[in-house]
Coordinates of C-alpha atoms in Angstrom, one line a residue:
M1 CA -7.6 -10.6 22.2
K2 CA -11.4 -10.7 22.3
T3 CA -13.2 -9.2 19.5
R4 CA -15.1 -5.8 20.1
S5 CA -18.7 -4.4 19.6
I6 CA -19.0 -1.4 17.4
A7 CA -19.8 1.0 20.5
A8 CA -17.1 -0.3 22.8
A9 CA -14.4 0.0 20.1
A10 CA -15.3 3.4 18.3
V11 CA -12.9 5.5 19.8
A12 CA -10.1 3.2 19.1
I13 CA -11.3 3.0 15.5
L14 CA -10.8 6.8 15.2
A15 CA -7.5 7.3 16.9
V16 CA -5.7 4.1 14.8
V17 CA -7.1 6.0 11.7
A18 CA -5.0 9.1 12.6
I19 CA -1.9 7.7 12.8
I20 CA -1.9 6.3 9.2
L21 CA -3.0 9.4 7.7
A22 CA -0.1 11.5 9.1
I23 CA 2.2 9.5 7.3
V24 CA 1.0 8.7 3.8
G25 CA 0.7 12.3 3.4
Y26 CA -1.2 13.5 0.2
Y27 CA -0.8 10.7 -2.1
G28 CA -4.4 9.9 -2.3
I29 CA -5.6 6.3 -1.5
Q30 CA -4.0 3.5 -3.1
R31 CA -2.6 0.1 -2.9
F32 CA 1.0 0.3 -2.3
K33 CA 3.5 -2.5 -2.7
T34 CA 3.9 -4.9 0.3
P35 CA 6.8 -3.1 2.2
A36 CA 8.8 -5.3 4.5
P37 CA 7.5 -5.2 8.3
T38 CA 9.2 -2.5 10.2
K39 CA 12.2 -4.2 11.9
T40 CA 13.1 -3.7 15.5
A41 CA 16.5 -2.0 15.7
T42 CA 19.3 -4.4 16.0
A43 CA 22.4 -2.1 16.3
S44 CA 22.7 0.4 19.4
S45 CA 25.1 2.5 21.1
A46 CA 26.3 0.7 24.7
P47 CA 24.6 1.0 27.7
I48 CA 25.2 4.3 29.4
D49 CA 27.1 4.2 32.8
V50 CA 24.9 6.5 35.1
Q51 CA 25.8 7.1 38.9
D52 CA 24.0 8.4 41.5
G53 CA 20.7 9.1 39.4
D54 CA 22.6 11.4 37.3
I55 CA 20.5 12.2 33.8
Q56 CA 23.6 14.2 32.4
A57 CA 25.2 11.0 31.5
Y58 CA 22.6 10.4 28.7
Y59 CA 23.1 13.9 27.6
N60 CA 26.7 13.5 27.2
Q61 CA 26.6 10.3 25.4
G62 CA 28.1 10.5 22.1
I63 CA 26.4 9.7 18.5
T64 CA 28.0 7.6 15.6
W65 CA 25.9 8.3 12.2
G66 CA 26.1 5.8 9.7
K67 CA 24.7 4.2 6.5
C68 CA 21.0 3.1 7.2
A69 CA 20.2 -0.7 7.4
Q70 CA 18.4 -2.1 4.2
G71 CA 14.7 -2.0 5.1
T72 CA 14.9 1.1 7.4
F73 CA 12.8 3.3 4.8
D74 CA 9.4 2.5 3.0
S75 CA 9.4 2.6 -0.6
Y76 CA 8.5 6.2 -1.7
R77 CA 8.2 6.7 -5.6
G78 CA 11.5 5.9 -6.2
I79 CA 13.4 8.1 -3.9
N80 CA 16.9 6.9 -3.4
S81 CA 17.3 6.9 0.1
S82 CA 20.3 4.6 0.5
D83 CA 22.8 7.5 -0.3
P84 CA 24.9 7.8 3.0
N85 CA 25.7 11.4 2.3
E86 CA 22.2 12.1 2.3
Y87 CA 20.3 10.0 4.6
Q88 CA 21.9 8.5 7.7
C89 CA 21.0 6.6 11.0
A90 CA 22.0 6.4 14.8
F91 CA 20.9 5.0 17.6
L92 CA 21.1 6.3 21.3
K93 CA 20.0 5.4 25.0
A94 CA 17.7 6.8 27.1
P95 CA 16.2 5.6 30.6
L96 CA 13.3 3.4 30.7
D97 CA 12.2 5.6 33.3
W98 CA 13.4 9.3 33.5
D99 CA 12.8 9.5 37.1
N100 CA 14.9 6.5 37.7
P101 CA 17.9 6.8 35.5
D102 CA 19.7 4.2 37.2
G103 CA 17.2 1.5 36.1
D104 CA 16.7 -0.1 32.8
Q105 CA 17.5 1.5 29.4
I106 CA 15.9 1.6 26.1
T107 CA 17.1 2.4 22.4
L108 CA 15.9 5.2 20.5
A109 CA 16.1 5.3 16.6
L110 CA 16.6 8.3 14.5
A111 CA 17.6 9.2 11.1
I112 CA 18.8 12.5 9.3
H113 CA 18.6 13.8 5.9
R114 CA 21.6 16.1 5.2
S115 CA 21.0 19.7 3.6
G116 CA 24.2 19.9 2.1
A117 CA 25.0 23.3 4.1
K118 CA 27.6 23.4 6.3
D119 CA 26.7 23.5 10.1
A120 CA 23.0 23.5 9.0
P121 CA 20.6 23.4 12.0
A122 CA 18.4 20.6 12.8
L123 CA 14.7 20.4 12.1
F124 CA 13.0 17.5 14.1
I125 CA 9.7 16.4 12.4
N126 CA 6.9 14.3 14.0
P127 CA 3.7 13.4 11.6
G128 CA 1.5 12.5 14.5
G129 CA -0.1 9.6 15.9
P130 CA 0.8 8.7 18.8
G131 CA 2.0 5.7 17.5
G132 CA 3.3 6.9 13.8
P133 CA 6.8 5.8 12.8
V134 CA 8.8 8.5 11.6
V135 CA 12.2 7.3 10.8
S136 CA 10.7 5.1 8.0
A137 CA 8.7 8.3 6.5
L138 CA 12.0 10.4 6.6
P139 CA 12.3 10.3 2.5
Y140 CA 8.6 11.5 2.0
Y141 CA 9.1 14.4 4.1
S142 CA 12.5 15.2 2.7
A143 CA 11.8 15.0 -0.6
Q144 CA 8.0 15.5 -1.3
G145 CA 6.4 16.8 2.2
L146 CA 8.5 19.7 3.1
G147 CA 9.2 22.9 1.2
E148 CA 12.5 23.1 -0.8
S149 CA 13.7 26.1 1.0
V150 CA 13.2 24.2 4.4
V151 CA 15.1 21.0 3.4
K152 CA 18.1 23.3 1.9
A153 CA 18.1 25.4 5.2
Y154 CA 17.8 22.4 7.6
D155 CA 19.2 19.0 8.4
I156 CA 15.8 17.1 8.8
V157 CA 15.6 14.8 11.9
A158 CA 13.4 11.9 12.4
L159 CA 13.2 10.4 15.7
D160 CA 11.2 7.4 16.2
P161 CA 9.3 8.1 19.8
R162 CA 9.9 5.5 22.9
G163 CA 7.7 2.6 22.1
V164 CA 7.3 3.3 18.4
G165 CA 8.9 2.1 15.1
D166 CA 12.5 1.2 15.2
S167 CA 13.0 2.5 18.7
T168 CA 12.4 0.3 21.2
P169 CA 8.9 -0.9 20.6
V170 CA 5.7 -1.8 22.5
F171 CA 3.5 -4.7 21.1
C172 CA 0.2 -5.7 22.7
M173 CA -1.5 -7.9 19.7
T174 CA -0.3 -10.2 17.3
D175 CA -1.4 -9.8 13.7
E176 CA -4.1 -12.4 13.9
E177 CA -5.3 -10.5 16.8
K178 CA -5.4 -7.3 15.0
D179 CA -7.4 -8.5 12.2
E180 CA -10.0 -9.4 14.9
Y181 CA -9.9 -6.4 16.7
N182 CA -10.2 -4.3 13.5
A183 CA -13.1 -6.2 12.0
G184 CA -14.9 -5.7 15.3
A185 CA -17.8 -8.1 16.4
E186 CA -21.3 -8.8 15.1
T187 CA -23.7 -6.9 17.7
D188 CA -27.0 -8.2 16.4
G189 CA -28.9 -9.7 19.3
V190 CA -26.2 -8.8 21.7
D191 CA -27.0 -6.7 24.8
D192 CA -26.5 -3.3 23.7
S193 CA -27.0 -1.7 27.3
P194 CA -24.7 1.5 28.5
Q195 CA -23.9 -1.1 31.4
S196 CA -22.8 -4.0 29.2
A197 CA -21.0 -1.3 26.8
I198 CA -19.1 0.0 29.8
A199 CA -18.1 -3.4 31.0
E200 CA -17.2 -4.3 27.7
A201 CA -14.8 -1.4 27.4
E202 CA -13.3 -2.1 30.8
E203 CA -12.5 -6.0 30.0
G204 CA -11.2 -4.9 26.4
S205 CA -8.9 -2.4 28.3
R206 CA -7.5 -5.0 30.7
D207 CA -7.0 -7.5 28.0
L208 CA -5.2 -5.2 25.8
A209 CA -2.9 -4.1 28.7
D210 CA -2.1 -8.1 29.6
G211 CA -1.4 -8.3 26.0
C212 CA 1.2 -5.3 26.3
R213 CA 2.9 -6.9 29.3
D214 CA 3.0 -10.2 27.9
H215 CA 4.5 -9.4 24.3
S216 CA 6.7 -6.4 25.4
G217 CA 7.3 -6.2 29.2
S218 CA 7.0 -3.1 31.1
I219 CA 7.7 -0.9 28.4
F220 CA 3.9 0.0 28.0
E221 CA 4.2 1.8 31.6
H222 CA 6.8 4.1 30.3
I223 CA 5.8 5.5 26.7
D224 CA 3.9 8.7 27.6
T225 CA 4.0 12.1 26.1
V226 CA 6.3 13.4 28.9
S227 CA 9.0 10.8 28.8
A228 CA 9.0 11.2 24.9
A229 CA 9.4 15.1 25.2
R230 CA 12.4 14.6 27.6
D231 CA 14.1 11.9 24.9
F232 CA 13.8 14.9 22.5
D233 CA 15.4 17.5 24.7
M234 CA 18.3 14.7 25.4
V235 CA 18.5 14.1 21.5
R236 CA 18.6 17.7 20.9
A237 CA 21.8 18.3 23.2
V238 CA 23.5 15.1 22.0
I239 CA 23.3 16.1 18.3
G240 CA 24.8 19.6 19.3
Q241 CA 21.7 21.7 19.2
D242 CA 21.4 24.6 21.4
K243 CA 17.4 25.0 20.5
L244 CA 15.0 22.5 19.4
N245 CA 13.3 23.1 16.1
L246 CA 10.4 21.3 15.5
L247 CA 7.6 21.0 12.7
G248 CA 4.8 18.7 14.5
Y249 CA 1.5 17.5 12.9
S250 CA -1.6 16.4 15.0
Y251 CA -0.4 14.6 18.0
G252 CA 3.1 15.9 17.1
T253 CA 1.7 19.0 18.2
F254 CA 0.6 17.5 21.5
L255 CA 4.2 16.4 21.8
G256 CA 5.5 19.9 20.6
A257 CA 3.3 21.7 23.3
T258 CA 4.6 19.4 26.2
Y259 CA 8.1 19.9 25.1
A260 CA 7.6 23.8 25.3
G261 CA 6.0 23.4 28.9
L262 CA 8.9 21.3 30.2
F263 CA 11.9 22.9 28.4
P264 CA 10.5 26.7 27.2
E265 CA 14.0 28.0 27.2
N266 CA 14.9 25.4 24.4
V267 CA 12.3 26.2 22.3
G268 CA 13.5 27.3 18.8
R269 CA 11.4 27.6 15.7
F270 CA 8.2 25.6 16.4
V271 CA 5.2 25.1 14.0
L272 CA 2.1 23.1 15.4
D273 CA 0.1 22.1 12.6
G274 CA -3.6 20.2 13.4
A275 CA -3.3 21.4 16.8
L276 CA -4.4 19.1 19.6
D277 CA -5.2 20.9 23.0
P278 CA -3.2 19.1 25.8
S279 CA -5.5 20.5 28.3
L280 CA -8.7 18.8 27.2
S281 CA -10.0 15.9 29.0
I282 CA -10.5 12.5 27.1
E283 CA -14.1 13.1 27.3
D284 CA -13.7 16.6 25.4
V285 CA -11.0 15.5 22.9
S286 CA -13.2 12.3 22.1
A287 CA -16.6 14.3 21.4
M288 CA -14.7 17.2 19.4
Q289 CA -13.3 14.6 17.3
M290 CA -16.6 12.7 16.5
R291 CA -18.2 16.1 16.0
G292 CA -15.5 16.9 13.3
L293 CA -15.7 13.7 11.6
D294 CA -19.4 13.4 11.1
A295 CA -19.4 16.9 10.2
S296 CA -16.7 15.8 7.3
L297 CA -19.0 12.9 6.4
Q298 CA -21.9 15.2 6.0
Q299 CA -20.0 17.5 3.6
W300 CA -18.5 14.6 1.7
I301 CA -22.1 13.3 1.0
A302 CA -23.5 16.7 0.3
D303 CA -20.6 17.2 -2.2
C304 CA -21.3 13.9 -3.7
A305 CA -25.2 14.9 -4.1
T306 CA -24.5 17.7 -6.5
Q307 CA -23.6 14.8 -9.0
S308 CA -26.2 12.8 -10.8
T309 CA -24.0 10.0 -10.2
C310 CA -23.7 10.0 -6.5
P311 CA -24.0 6.3 -5.2
M312 CA -25.3 8.2 -1.8
G313 CA -28.3 9.7 -3.1
R314 CA -29.5 13.0 -4.5
T315 CA -29.8 15.1 -1.6
K316 CA -27.8 15.5 1.8
D317 CA -30.3 14.3 3.9
E318 CA -31.2 11.2 1.5
G319 CA -27.6 10.5 1.3
I320 CA -26.8 10.5 5.4
S321 CA -30.1 8.2 5.5
N322 CA -28.7 5.6 3.0
V323 CA -25.0 5.5 4.5
R324 CA -26.5 5.0 7.8
A325 CA -28.6 2.0 6.7
F326 CA -25.7 0.7 4.5
L327 CA -23.3 0.7 7.6
E328 CA -26.2 -1.2 10.2
S329 CA -26.6 -3.7 7.3
L330 CA -23.1 -4.6 7.5
D331 CA -23.6 -5.5 11.4
K332 CA -26.0 -8.4 10.2
A333 CA -24.6 -9.2 6.9
P334 CA -21.1 -8.4 6.1
L335 CA -20.3 -7.9 2.5
P336 CA -17.9 -10.2 0.4
T337 CA -14.9 -9.4 -0.7
S338 CA -11.9 -10.4 -2.8
D339 CA -10.5 -12.3 0.3
P340 CA -13.2 -15.0 1.2
D341 CA -11.8 -15.0 4.9
R342 CA -12.1 -11.1 5.4
P343 CA -15.7 -9.9 4.5
L344 CA -16.2 -6.2 4.9
T345 CA -17.5 -5.8 8.4
E346 CA -19.4 -2.4 9.9
S347 CA -16.1 -1.9 11.6
L348 CA -14.0 -2.0 8.7
A349 CA -16.2 0.2 6.7
I350 CA -16.4 3.0 9.4
T351 CA -12.8 2.9 9.5
A352 CA -12.5 3.5 5.5
M353 CA -14.6 6.3 5.7
I354 CA -13.6 8.4 8.6
G355 CA -10.1 7.8 7.1
A356 CA -10.9 9.3 3.9
M357 CA -12.3 12.2 5.7
Y358 CA -8.7 13.6 6.3
N359 CA -8.1 14.8 2.9
T360 CA -10.9 16.1 0.5
Q361 CA -8.8 14.6 -2.6
W362 CA -10.0 11.1 -1.1
W363 CA -13.4 11.5 -1.4
P364 CA -14.0 10.5 -4.9
Q365 CA -12.1 7.6 -4.5
L366 CA -14.2 6.7 -1.1
S367 CA -17.4 7.7 -3.4
D368 CA -16.4 5.0 -6.0
A369 CA -15.6 2.4 -3.3
Y370 CA -19.0 2.9 -1.7
A371 CA -20.8 2.6 -5.2
D372 CA -18.9 -0.8 -5.4
A373 CA -20.3 -2.0 -2.1
V374 CA -23.9 -1.0 -2.6
R375 CA -24.3 -1.2 -6.2
R376 CA -22.4 -4.5 -6.7
G377 CA -22.5 -5.9 -3.2
D378 CA -18.5 -5.9 -3.5
G379 CA -16.7 -4.6 -0.2
S380 CA -13.3 -5.1 -1.8
A381 CA -12.3 -1.2 -2.4
L382 CA -13.7 -0.4 0.9
L383 CA -11.6 -3.1 2.6
D384 CA -8.6 -1.9 0.8
I385 CA -9.1 1.9 2.3
A386 CA -9.5 0.2 5.7
D387 CA -6.6 -1.7 5.4
L388 CA -4.2 1.1 4.4
M389 CA -5.7 3.2 7.3
N390 CA -4.8 0.2 9.7
S391 CA -1.6 -0.1 8.1
R392 CA -2.0 -3.8 7.1
N393 CA -0.1 -5.5 4.4
P394 CA -2.0 -7.3 1.6
D395 CA -0.1 -10.5 3.1
G396 CA -1.6 -10.4 6.4
T397 CA 1.1 -9.0 8.2
Y398 CA 1.2 -5.3 9.8
A399 CA 3.8 -2.7 8.6
D400 CA 4.3 -1.1 12.1
N401 CA 3.3 -1.1 15.9
S402 CA 1.2 2.0 15.3
A403 CA -2.0 0.3 16.6
D404 CA -0.1 -0.9 19.6
A405 CA 1.4 2.1 20.6
I406 CA -1.5 4.5 20.2
N407 CA -3.6 2.5 22.6
A408 CA -1.0 2.5 25.2
I409 CA 0.6 5.9 25.1
N410 CA -3.3 7.4 25.2
N411 CA -4.0 5.3 28.0
L412 CA -0.7 7.0 30.0
D413 CA -1.6 10.5 28.5
Y414 CA -5.4 10.8 29.6
E415 CA -7.0 10.0 32.9
P416 CA -10.5 9.2 33.4
E417 CA -13.2 11.5 34.0
G418 CA -16.6 11.7 35.4
T419 CA -19.0 9.2 36.9
T420 CA -21.0 6.3 35.1
D421 CA -24.3 8.3 35.0
Q422 CA -22.1 11.0 33.7
W423 CA -20.8 8.9 30.7
I424 CA -24.0 7.5 29.7
E425 CA -25.8 11.0 29.9
R426 CA -22.7 12.3 27.3
V427 CA -23.2 9.2 25.1
N428 CA -26.6 9.6 24.8
G429 CA -26.4 13.1 24.0
L430 CA -23.8 12.7 21.3
K431 CA -25.9 9.9 19.7
S432 CA -29.0 12.3 19.3
E433 CA -26.7 15.1 18.0
L434 CA -24.2 13.1 15.6
P435 CA -26.6 11.8 12.4
I436 CA -23.8 9.5 11.0
L437 CA -21.7 8.6 13.9
G438 CA -24.0 8.8 16.8
R439 CA -24.3 4.8 16.6
Y440 CA -20.1 4.6 17.6
V441 CA -20.0 6.8 20.3
G442 CA -18.3 4.8 22.7
Y443 CA -17.0 5.3 26.5
P444 CA -13.3 6.5 26.8
S445 CA -13.1 7.1 30.4
A446 CA -14.4 3.5 31.2
G447 CA -11.5 1.9 29.4
L448 CA -8.9 4.5 31.0
S449 CA -10.4 3.6 34.5
A450 CA -9.5 0.0 34.0
W451 CA -6.1 0.5 32.5
P452 CA -3.5 -0.6 35.0
T453 CA -0.9 2.5 35.0
E454 CA -1.1 5.9 36.4
H455 CA -2.7 8.8 33.9
A456 CA -1.4 12.1 33.5
D457 CA -3.2 15.1 35.0
R458 CA -4.1 17.5 32.0
Q459 CA -3.0 20.9 32.6
P460 CA -3.1 24.2 30.3
I461 CA 0.2 24.6 29.1
H462 CA 1.8 28.3 28.9
A463 CA 5.6 27.9 28.1
T464 CA 6.6 31.3 29.6
G465 CA 10.0 32.4 28.0
A466 CA 9.3 30.4 25.1
A467 CA 10.1 31.6 21.5
P468 CA 7.2 32.2 19.2
I469 CA 5.0 29.2 18.4
L470 CA 3.1 28.8 15.4
V471 CA -0.1 27.1 15.9
I472 CA -2.1 26.4 12.7
G473 CA -5.8 25.3 12.9
T474 CA -8.1 24.6 10.0
T475 CA -11.4 25.5 10.1
H476 CA -13.3 22.3 9.0
D477 CA -10.2 19.7 10.4
P478 CA -12.2 16.7 11.1
A479 CA -9.7 15.0 13.6
T480 CA -8.4 18.3 15.2
P481 CA -11.1 20.6 15.3
Y482 CA -10.5 24.3 14.9
P483 CA -11.6 25.4 18.6
M484 CA -8.5 23.3 19.8
A485 CA -6.1 25.4 17.7
Q486 CA -7.5 28.5 19.2
R487 CA -7.2 27.2 22.5
L488 CA -3.6 26.2 22.4
A489 CA -2.7 29.3 20.7
E490 CA -4.2 31.2 23.5
Q491 CA -2.7 29.5 26.4
L492 CA 1.0 29.0 24.8
D493 CA 2.2 32.5 26.0
S494 CA 4.1 32.9 22.7
G495 CA 1.3 31.4 20.7
V496 CA 0.6 32.8 17.0
L497 CA -2.3 31.3 15.4
I498 CA -2.6 30.9 11.5
T499 CA -6.3 30.0 10.4
V500 CA -6.6 28.1 7.4
E501 CA -10.0 27.8 5.6
G502 CA -10.9 23.9 4.7
W503 CA -11.8 20.6 5.6
N504 CA -8.5 18.8 5.5
H505 CA -6.5 17.4 8.3
T506 CA -3.5 19.7 8.8
A507 CA -2.5 22.1 6.2
Y508 CA 1.2 23.1 5.6
R509 CA 2.9 20.9 3.1
R510 CA 4.7 21.4 -0.2
G511 CA 2.3 22.6 -3.0
A512 CA -0.4 23.8 -0.2
D513 CA -1.9 27.2 -0.4
Q514 CA 0.8 29.8 -0.9
C515 CA -0.3 31.9 2.1
V516 CA 0.0 29.4 4.7
V517 CA 3.4 28.1 2.7
R518 CA 5.0 31.4 2.8
A519 CA 3.9 32.1 6.5
V520 CA 5.4 28.8 7.7
E521 CA 8.7 28.8 5.6
D522 CA 9.5 32.2 6.3
Y523 CA 9.3 31.6 9.7
L524 CA 11.5 28.3 9.5
V525 CA 13.8 29.8 7.3
K526 CA 14.0 33.6 8.0
G527 CA 12.8 33.6 11.3
N528 CA 9.8 36.1 10.3
V529 CA 7.1 35.4 12.8
P530 CA 3.8 36.2 10.7
Q531 CA 0.8 38.3 12.3
N532 CA -1.3 36.8 15.1
G533 CA -4.5 35.8 13.5
L534 CA -3.4 35.5 10.1
T535 CA -6.2 33.8 7.6
C536 CA -5.7 31.6 4.8
Q537 CA -8.0 30.2 2.1

């Protein structure tokens, strides 16, 4: 796997960060103990005998819940996740290709946290990505992330989507290749013309697809969101649920909206927090995310500038100038870190910065790490943050396959848009518009054009006939900008928009603002639909 230039890699960097942030929740940036690498599921149900392409055979398969294997869950603050009366695991089969159910089969991994109530309904969670493992994060959501009233009312179900986590996984890079990929390439003196960046994006896409095929066979061709949504409906039926109840964050809203469009009659209580608009093109999504992240970086700098000790500068404009100069300096001279073999590169530094934008609680820690870099010449703290965002363990292994999965899934879910001239015009416009991230605007459609699979056709989703669907948008969400939530709520025939004032990515969690907590939990637990247009501080 070849290293990438900054411009060609920008979209991939932003995407990978989104996965991990959805999973680590609101602990704040810190170094965790080295977890065991996520293990490929070794137990599975027997193959399904499908006759004459009848997908009903998958819906009719049995499920056996049992004790979760050691290593299934990450370590979450001493939470006892080994009690089989509280946490259980299972495996199901699904067709590799739902349009060819007689063909190869894959394994889906799922876990459940029991509420203790008799005949409690199931609530599926998806924290985002795409590519974020869900099963291993179940103890966090059941013990700390979701409100106690929700956990008491529901059996909480975590299903690793196809290609992700302990379900049949996709792998496209070795750990060493991921290190090279995340570090990027020095670009000083390199041809940085648009034509060169486009060619590099295309070549990188082909190389990555070759890696997926070499490491994982054909599964990378069948892990699109439509196929994942069909898996969810099958699992819903197998565990005996008439309706699917879902709490989806970030990409989980994309998955939830896709499900609602396919199976509106099976929609139960849906909450889509940090909404992505599935009708948007890759060009629109990329531009909106870059704008949202740039605005958050500016706000971080402005907030810091009110303090006399701010390492960026005494004014917002001075801070922006200093941050830009610092990042550009790393292209020529990466900073040393505590690991002599891993200096802080420009790519790793920008990964740390944009990652910390997902929660304002992380801003002080980012400022301290930045101060270490510019005042002491030590990039260790920023490298630690980047490694957390990239799911890299201190021993050099990667905790999951999220980086592989997100690239493969996005390349299936989106199609290229526009001409080369239009790509260049868009990039030049964003470079002029964005004072911090303009340097990192890439060519997503160029990469998609070289990906050797079919691409989904993006269309509005109406989900006619579905039960009310709560769509939550935060006004300054850095990763899923607020207009996406507005658009999705308008598209869905039964969409109900909740607006939350703030700068964080997603809004609902235990201990959050009581306005949004009450709205979500009254709906999930009692079925009370909040007023469309509700605004929370």
